[in-house]
CSV table of C-alpha atoms and ligand atoms in Angstrom, one decimal:
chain,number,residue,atom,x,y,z
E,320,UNK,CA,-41.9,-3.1,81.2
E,321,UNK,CA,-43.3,-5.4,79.0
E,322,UNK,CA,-47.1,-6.9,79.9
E,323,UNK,CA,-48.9,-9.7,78.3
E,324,UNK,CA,-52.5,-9.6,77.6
E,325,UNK,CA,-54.6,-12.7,76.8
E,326,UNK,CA,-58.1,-13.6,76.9
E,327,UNK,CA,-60.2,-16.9,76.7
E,328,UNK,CA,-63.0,-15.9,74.0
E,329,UNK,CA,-65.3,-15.7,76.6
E,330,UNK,CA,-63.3,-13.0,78.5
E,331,UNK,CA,-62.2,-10.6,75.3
E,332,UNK,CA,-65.1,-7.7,76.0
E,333,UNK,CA,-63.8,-8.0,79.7
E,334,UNK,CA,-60.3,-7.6,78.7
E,335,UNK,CA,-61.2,-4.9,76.2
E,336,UNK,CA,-63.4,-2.8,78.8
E,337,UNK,CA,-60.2,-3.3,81.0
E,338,UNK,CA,-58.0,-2.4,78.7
E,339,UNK,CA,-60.1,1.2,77.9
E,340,UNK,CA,-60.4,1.8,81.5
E,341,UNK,CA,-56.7,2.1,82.2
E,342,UNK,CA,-55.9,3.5,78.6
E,343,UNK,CA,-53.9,6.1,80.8
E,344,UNK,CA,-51.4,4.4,82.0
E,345,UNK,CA,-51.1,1.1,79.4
E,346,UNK,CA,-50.6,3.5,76.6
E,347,UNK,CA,-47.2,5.2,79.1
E,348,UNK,CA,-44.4,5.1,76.7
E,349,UNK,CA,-42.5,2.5,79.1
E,350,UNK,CA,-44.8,-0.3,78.6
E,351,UNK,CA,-44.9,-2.4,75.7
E,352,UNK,CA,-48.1,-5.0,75.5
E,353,UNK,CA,-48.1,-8.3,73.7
E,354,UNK,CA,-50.9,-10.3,73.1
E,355,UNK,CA,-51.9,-13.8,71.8
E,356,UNK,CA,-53.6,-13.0,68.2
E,357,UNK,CA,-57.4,-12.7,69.1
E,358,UNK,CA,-56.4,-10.7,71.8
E,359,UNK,CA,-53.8,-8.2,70.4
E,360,UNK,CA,-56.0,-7.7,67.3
E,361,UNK,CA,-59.0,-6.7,69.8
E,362,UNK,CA,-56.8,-4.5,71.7
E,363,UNK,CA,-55.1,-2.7,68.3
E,364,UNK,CA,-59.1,-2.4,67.1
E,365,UNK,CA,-59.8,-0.7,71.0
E,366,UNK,CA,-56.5,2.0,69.7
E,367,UNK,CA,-53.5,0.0,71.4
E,368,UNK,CA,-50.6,-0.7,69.9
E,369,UNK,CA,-49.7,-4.3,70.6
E,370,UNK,CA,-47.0,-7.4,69.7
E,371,UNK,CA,-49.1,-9.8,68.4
E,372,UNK,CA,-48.1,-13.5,68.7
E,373,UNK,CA,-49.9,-16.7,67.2
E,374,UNK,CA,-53.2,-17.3,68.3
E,375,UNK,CA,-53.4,-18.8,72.2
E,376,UNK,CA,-54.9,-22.6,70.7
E,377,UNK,CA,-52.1,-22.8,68.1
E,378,UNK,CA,-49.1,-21.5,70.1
E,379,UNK,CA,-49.3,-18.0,71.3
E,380,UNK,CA,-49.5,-19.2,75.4
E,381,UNK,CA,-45.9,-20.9,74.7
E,382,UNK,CA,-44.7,-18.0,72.6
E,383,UNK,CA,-45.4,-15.9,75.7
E,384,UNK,CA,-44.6,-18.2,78.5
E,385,UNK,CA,-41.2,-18.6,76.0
E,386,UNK,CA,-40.8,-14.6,76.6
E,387,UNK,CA,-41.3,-15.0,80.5
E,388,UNK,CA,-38.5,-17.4,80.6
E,389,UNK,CA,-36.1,-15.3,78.4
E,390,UNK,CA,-37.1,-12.5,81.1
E,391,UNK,CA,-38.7,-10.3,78.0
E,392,UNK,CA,-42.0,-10.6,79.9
E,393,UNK,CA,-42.5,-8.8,83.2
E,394,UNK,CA,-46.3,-9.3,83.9
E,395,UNK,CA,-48.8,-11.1,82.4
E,396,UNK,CA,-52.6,-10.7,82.3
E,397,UNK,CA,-54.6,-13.8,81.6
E,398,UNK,CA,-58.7,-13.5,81.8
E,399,UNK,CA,-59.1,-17.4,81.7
E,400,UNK,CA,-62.5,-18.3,80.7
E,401,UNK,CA,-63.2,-20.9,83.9
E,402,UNK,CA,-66.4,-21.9,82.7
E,403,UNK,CA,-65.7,-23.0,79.1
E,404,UNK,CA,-63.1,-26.0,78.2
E,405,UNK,CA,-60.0,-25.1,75.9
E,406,UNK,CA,-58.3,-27.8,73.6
E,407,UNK,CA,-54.9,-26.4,74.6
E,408,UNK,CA,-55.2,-26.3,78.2
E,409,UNK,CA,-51.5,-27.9,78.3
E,410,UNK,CA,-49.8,-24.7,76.8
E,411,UNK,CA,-52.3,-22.5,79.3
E,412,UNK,CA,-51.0,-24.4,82.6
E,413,UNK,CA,-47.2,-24.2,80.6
E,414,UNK,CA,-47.7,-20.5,81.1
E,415,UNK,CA,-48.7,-20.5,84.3
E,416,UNK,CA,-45.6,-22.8,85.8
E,417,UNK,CA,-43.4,-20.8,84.0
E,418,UNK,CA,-44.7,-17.6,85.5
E,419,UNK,CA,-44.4,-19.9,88.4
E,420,UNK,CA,-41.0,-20.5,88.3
E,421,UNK,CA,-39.5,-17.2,87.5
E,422,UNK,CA,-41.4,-15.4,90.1
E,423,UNK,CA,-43.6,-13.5,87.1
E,424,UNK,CA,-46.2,-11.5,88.2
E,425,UNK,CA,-49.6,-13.0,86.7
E,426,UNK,CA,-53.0,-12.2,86.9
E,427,UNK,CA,-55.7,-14.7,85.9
E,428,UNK,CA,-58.9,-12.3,86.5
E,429,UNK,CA,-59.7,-8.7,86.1
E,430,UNK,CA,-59.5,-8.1,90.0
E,431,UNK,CA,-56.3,-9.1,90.6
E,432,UNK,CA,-54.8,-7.2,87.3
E,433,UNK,CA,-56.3,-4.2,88.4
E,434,UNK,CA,-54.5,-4.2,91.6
E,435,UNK,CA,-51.3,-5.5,90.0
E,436,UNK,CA,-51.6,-2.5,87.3
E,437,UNK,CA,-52.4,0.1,90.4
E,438,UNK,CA,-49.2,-1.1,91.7
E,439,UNK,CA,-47.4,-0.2,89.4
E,440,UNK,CA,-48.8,2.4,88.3
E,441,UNK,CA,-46.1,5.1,90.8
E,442,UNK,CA,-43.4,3.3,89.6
E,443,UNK,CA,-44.1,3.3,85.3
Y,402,LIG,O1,-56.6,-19.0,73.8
Y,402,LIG,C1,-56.1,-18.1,74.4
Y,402,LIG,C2,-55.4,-18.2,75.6
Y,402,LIG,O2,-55.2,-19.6,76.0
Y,402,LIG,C3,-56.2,-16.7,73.8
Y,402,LIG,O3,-55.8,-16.7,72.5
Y,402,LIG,P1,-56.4,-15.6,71.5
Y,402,LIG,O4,-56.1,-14.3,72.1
Y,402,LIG,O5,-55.6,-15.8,70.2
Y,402,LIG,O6,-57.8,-16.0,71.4
């Protein structure tokens, strides 16, 4: 299963304390994360290995939302920043139709990716 992490700058100590706290089952041999740049090279620093893309403001929300449609990407885990504004907002709402329209799973705060990865977390 392949999961996508990204993180608005003001979300990346969230997503990295998320990230440690279910080290257990995200580092399970049968998931595979990728990450927009920032991200991913947070997450490699925290001990995960990760697919890095391009950076989320210069293309690495359309690289993943391109891997969603392919069906490469099953879940994706988005802390969105709500209070801040991002110059590439387009690509971020891109991401979130195409999730959209192939029924991906996709979390856009740390609650609701907790219970998505509990979920799953019999059946990986
Ligand atoms: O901007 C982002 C998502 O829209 C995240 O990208 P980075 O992980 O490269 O900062």
């Amino acid at each position: 299963m392949e999961i996508a992490i990204i993180s608005h700058d003001g979300k990346k100590v969230d997503m990295v304390q998320f990230l440690n706290k279910n080290k257990d089952i995200l580092s399970r041999e049968n998931i595979q994360l990728i990450a927009t740049g920032t991200t991913g090279g947070r997450a490699e620093k925290a001990g995960f290995k990760v697919m890095k893309m391009l950076s989320g403001p210069i293309g690495g929300d359309a690289q993943i939302a391109a891997r969603v449609a392919e069906g490469k990407t099953n879940m994706v885990f988005f802390f969105k920043d709500p209070l801040a504004s991002h110059p590439h907002e387009p690509d971020v709402s891109m991401l979130v139709r195409v999730c959209d329209v192939h029924n991906v799973p996709l979390a856009t705060n740390e609650a609701t990716a907790q219970l998505l990865l509990d979920a799953i977390a019999t059946r990986v």
